[in-house]
Amino acid sequence: VGQMVYDAPDQFSFFRPDYMPPGGFTLASLACPEAEVLTMSATIATTSGFFSIVRQGLGDPYGGFGRNNYGGSSKYKYVWNSGWITAGEYDKSAGYLSYSPMPGRSAEDIVDQIARLLTSGRLRAKNKDILVAAYKTALPKYPVNKAYDYAWRETLQLASTTPEFHANNLPRMEDQIRTPTPPKEPKDDSYKAIIVLALFGGLDSFN
């Protein structure tokens, strides 16, 4: 996401080697090049892709990572549990997650199993409690014959947003609101801009 093949913005790849994110990194003079592609749109696209895999497998519905196998502009034709395609329909997907917890398991057991599969057991207790509550809340929202299937899917989607899922180490969580980085004040100083035009495509140097 955000680094499509053959789609680099220029010859220096997708991020500058000396990029420093605003806030603590800049104050400490620490470079973090990869953070330059960590934009809000890329974050939303990544989350949508994981959610789509859980619902419809590897395809393009709901901003999925796969190709469009439905014809037309399919990304905008789906409604959760009530539209053209519902969760668990994999007939046009390129692949899907075969995981399904055994029926009759408690919410705590299901969350423990998801935590082992997605985070190698590193999911902290507070996040487990959030997933358990989400599962129990989802059950009564759906018809009896679909409640179990849709409830664990919602729980799996929520688990994909946890810090433990996106990192291999143990995140140090602080139960406090992060202080936002203040915006830079605009200046009225004159400046000189150098515009570099990078044309998309390759160079046929032989001909």
Short mmCIF file of C-alpha atoms in Angstrom, two decimals:
data_model
loop_
_atom_site.label_atom_id
_atom_site.label_comp_id
_atom_site.label_asym_id
_atom_site.label_seq_id
_atom_site.Cartn_x
_atom_site.Cartn_y
_atom_site.Cartn_z
CA VAL A 1 0.00 0.00 0.00
CA GLY A 2 1.46 3.32 -1.08
CA GLN A 3 4.45 1.69 -2.82
CA MET A 4 3.05 0.25 -6.04
CA VAL A 5 5.52 -1.44 -8.37
CA TYR A 6 6.86 0.89 -11.10
CA ASP A 7 5.03 3.79 -9.42
CA ALA A 8 7.83 5.48 -7.45
CA PRO A 9 7.42 9.28 -7.47
CA ASP A 10 11.03 9.77 -8.61
CA GLN A 11 14.38 8.01 -8.95
CA PHE A 12 14.94 8.16 -5.18
CA SER A 13 12.16 5.67 -4.40
CA PHE A 14 9.15 6.41 -2.21
CA PHE A 15 10.83 8.23 0.68
CA ARG A 16 13.81 10.42 1.35
CA PRO A 17 16.70 8.89 3.35
CA ASP A 18 16.84 11.92 5.65
CA TYR A 19 13.11 12.22 6.35
CA MET A 20 12.24 13.04 9.96
CA PRO A 21 8.59 12.80 11.05
CA PRO A 22 7.25 15.86 12.90
CA GLY A 23 7.22 15.73 16.66
CA GLY A 24 9.54 13.64 18.79
CA PHE A 25 11.64 12.36 15.90
CA THR A 26 12.42 15.85 14.66
CA LEU A 27 13.16 17.13 18.16
CA ALA A 28 15.60 14.25 18.68
CA SER A 29 17.11 14.66 15.17
CA LEU A 30 16.22 11.05 14.30
CA ALA A 31 15.54 10.04 10.72
CA CYS A 32 12.76 7.59 9.88
CA PRO A 33 12.54 7.37 6.07
CA GLU A 34 9.73 4.79 5.90
CA ALA A 35 7.44 7.06 7.92
CA GLU A 36 7.15 9.36 4.92
CA VAL A 37 4.72 6.92 3.28
CA LEU A 38 2.74 6.48 6.51
CA THR A 39 0.04 8.93 5.48
CA MET A 40 -3.56 8.93 6.63
CA SER A 41 -4.77 7.70 3.23
CA ALA A 42 -2.27 4.80 3.30
CA THR A 43 -3.35 3.90 6.85
CA ILE A 44 -7.03 3.85 5.86
CA ALA A 45 -6.28 1.84 2.71
CA THR A 46 -4.31 -0.75 4.69
CA THR A 47 -7.08 -1.13 7.26
CA SER A 48 -9.71 -1.42 4.52
CA GLY A 49 -7.64 -4.12 2.83
CA PHE A 50 -7.42 -6.25 5.97
CA PHE A 51 -11.14 -5.82 6.62
CA SER A 52 -11.94 -6.86 3.05
CA ILE A 53 -9.88 -10.05 3.33
CA VAL A 54 -11.84 -11.07 6.42
CA ARG A 55 -15.20 -10.39 4.75
CA GLN A 56 -14.81 -11.36 1.09
CA GLY A 57 -11.34 -12.84 0.76
CA LEU A 58 -8.67 -11.54 -1.59
CA GLY A 59 -10.48 -9.24 -4.01
CA ASP A 60 -11.30 -5.58 -4.45
CA PRO A 61 -14.57 -5.13 -2.47
CA TYR A 62 -14.38 -2.45 0.20
CA GLY A 63 -10.90 -1.42 -0.92
CA GLY A 64 -9.41 -4.91 -0.88
CA PHE A 65 -5.86 -5.77 -1.94
CA GLY A 66 -6.93 -8.02 -4.83
CA ARG A 67 -8.18 -7.48 -8.36
CA ASN A 68 -11.75 -6.76 -9.44
CA ASN A 69 -13.35 -10.06 -10.45
CA TYR A 70 -16.92 -8.78 -10.41
CA GLY A 71 -16.93 -6.41 -13.38
CA GLY A 72 -17.62 -2.71 -13.30
CA SER A 73 -16.70 -0.40 -10.45
CA SER A 74 -17.34 -2.99 -7.77
CA LYS A 75 -15.73 -1.16 -4.87
CA TYR A 76 -18.84 0.95 -4.41
CA LYS A 77 -21.55 -1.70 -4.78
CA TYR A 78 -21.25 -3.56 -1.50
CA VAL A 79 -23.23 -3.06 1.70
CA TRP A 80 -22.32 -5.04 4.80
CA ASN A 81 -24.66 -8.01 5.16
CA SER A 82 -27.37 -6.57 2.88
CA GLY A 83 -25.96 -5.82 -0.57
CA TRP A 84 -24.88 -7.60 -3.69
CA ILE A 85 -22.25 -9.65 -1.85
CA THR A 86 -22.18 -10.64 1.82
CA ALA A 87 -19.44 -11.67 4.22
CA GLY A 88 -18.18 -15.17 3.60
CA GLU A 89 -18.93 -15.30 -0.14
CA TYR A 90 -15.63 -16.30 -1.76
CA ASP A 91 -16.79 -17.50 -5.18
CA LYS A 92 -15.02 -14.65 -7.02
CA SER A 93 -12.08 -14.11 -4.66
CA ALA A 94 -8.52 -15.08 -5.53
CA GLY A 95 -8.10 -16.59 -2.05
CA TYR A 96 -9.60 -16.43 1.42
CA LEU A 97 -8.90 -17.07 5.09
CA SER A 98 -10.05 -20.59 5.96
CA TYR A 99 -9.93 -19.90 9.70
CA SER A 100 -13.15 -20.42 11.60
CA PRO A 101 -13.37 -21.00 15.36
CA MET A 102 -15.19 -24.11 16.53
CA PRO A 103 -18.86 -23.47 17.35
CA GLY A 104 -19.76 -23.27 21.01
CA ARG A 105 -16.54 -21.59 22.08
CA SER A 106 -16.77 -18.73 24.56
CA ALA A 107 -15.83 -15.18 23.57
CA GLU A 108 -12.71 -15.43 25.72
CA ASP A 109 -11.60 -18.66 23.99
CA ILE A 110 -12.14 -17.19 20.52
CA VAL A 111 -10.17 -14.03 21.36
CA ASP A 112 -7.35 -16.13 22.85
CA GLN A 113 -7.15 -18.16 19.64
CA ILE A 114 -7.16 -15.05 17.45
CA ALA A 115 -4.45 -13.52 19.65
CA ARG A 116 -2.25 -16.61 19.22
CA LEU A 117 -2.71 -16.65 15.45
CA LEU A 118 -2.28 -12.94 14.74
CA THR A 119 0.04 -11.75 17.51
CA SER A 120 1.79 -14.92 18.75
CA GLY A 121 0.15 -14.39 22.12
CA ARG A 122 1.50 -10.85 22.55
CA LEU A 123 -1.93 -9.19 22.72
CA ARG A 124 -2.11 -7.41 26.04
CA ALA A 125 -4.99 -7.96 28.47
CA LYS A 126 -6.65 -4.58 27.89
CA ASN A 127 -6.92 -5.17 24.14
CA LYS A 128 -8.21 -8.69 24.75
CA ASP A 129 -10.99 -7.26 26.91
CA ILE A 130 -11.92 -4.87 24.09
CA LEU A 131 -12.14 -7.74 21.59
CA VAL A 132 -14.19 -9.89 23.97
CA ALA A 133 -16.64 -7.03 24.50
CA ALA A 134 -16.85 -6.44 20.74
CA TYR A 135 -17.66 -10.11 20.11
CA LYS A 136 -20.38 -10.17 22.75
CA THR A 137 -21.85 -6.93 21.38
CA ALA A 138 -21.89 -8.25 17.80
CA LEU A 139 -23.72 -11.52 18.54
CA PRO A 140 -27.24 -10.07 19.10
CA LYS A 141 -26.98 -7.75 16.07
CA TYR A 142 -27.40 -10.50 13.47
CA PRO A 143 -29.86 -13.33 12.73
CA VAL A 144 -29.28 -16.47 14.76
CA ASN A 145 -28.04 -18.48 11.78
CA LYS A 146 -25.43 -15.81 10.93
CA ALA A 147 -24.61 -14.32 14.32
CA TYR A 148 -21.66 -16.58 15.17
CA ASP A 149 -20.02 -16.22 11.76
CA TYR A 150 -20.39 -12.44 11.58
CA ALA A 151 -19.40 -11.89 15.22
CA TRP A 152 -16.00 -13.59 14.92
CA ARG A 153 -15.38 -11.79 11.63
CA GLU A 154 -15.95 -8.43 13.30
CA THR A 155 -13.64 -9.49 16.12
CA LEU A 156 -10.96 -10.57 13.63
CA GLN A 157 -11.23 -7.23 11.83
CA LEU A 158 -10.82 -5.34 15.10
CA ALA A 159 -7.80 -7.48 16.01
CA SER A 160 -6.09 -6.38 12.78
CA THR A 161 -6.06 -2.79 14.08
CA THR A 162 -4.14 -3.54 17.28
CA PRO A 163 -0.51 -2.44 17.73
CA GLU A 164 0.55 -6.01 18.49
CA PHE A 165 -0.63 -7.14 15.03
CA HIS A 166 1.48 -4.53 13.23
CA ALA A 167 4.73 -5.02 15.19
CA ASN A 168 6.92 -7.98 16.12
CA ASN A 169 7.96 -6.60 19.47
CA LEU A 170 6.00 -5.77 22.61
CA PRO A 171 4.46 -2.29 22.25
CA ARG A 172 4.84 -0.05 25.26
CA MET A 173 1.35 1.26 25.80
CA GLU A 174 0.71 4.46 27.73
CA ASP A 175 -2.83 5.11 28.93
CA GLN A 176 -2.81 8.77 28.05
CA ILE A 177 -3.77 10.93 25.11
CA ARG A 178 -0.85 11.81 22.85
CA THR A 179 -0.13 15.52 22.61
CA PRO A 180 -0.77 16.62 19.01
CA THR A 181 2.06 18.22 17.08
CA PRO A 182 1.27 21.93 16.66
CA PRO A 183 1.00 23.05 13.02
CA LYS A 184 3.74 25.22 11.60
CA GLU A 185 3.01 28.90 11.33
CA PRO A 186 2.95 30.13 7.71
CA LYS A 187 5.63 32.64 6.71
CA ASP A 188 5.46 35.58 4.33
CA ASP A 189 9.10 35.18 3.26
CA SER A 190 9.81 34.87 -0.45
CA TYR A 191 11.30 31.60 -1.67
CA LYS A 192 12.65 29.91 -4.75
CA ALA A 193 11.06 26.64 -5.87
CA ILE A 194 12.78 24.01 -8.00
CA ILE A 195 10.32 21.75 -9.80
CA VAL A 196 11.54 18.31 -10.95
CA LEU A 197 9.29 16.63 -13.52
CA ALA A 198 9.51 12.82 -13.29
CA LEU A 199 7.85 11.22 -16.32
CA PHE A 200 6.12 7.88 -15.69
CA GLY A 201 7.46 4.91 -17.64
CA GLY A 202 10.77 3.52 -18.79
CA LEU A 203 13.50 4.69 -21.15
CA ASP A 204 14.20 2.79 -24.34
CA SER A 205 17.87 3.75 -24.57
CA PHE A 206 18.63 1.22 -27.36
CA ASN A 207 16.33 2.85 -29.90
#
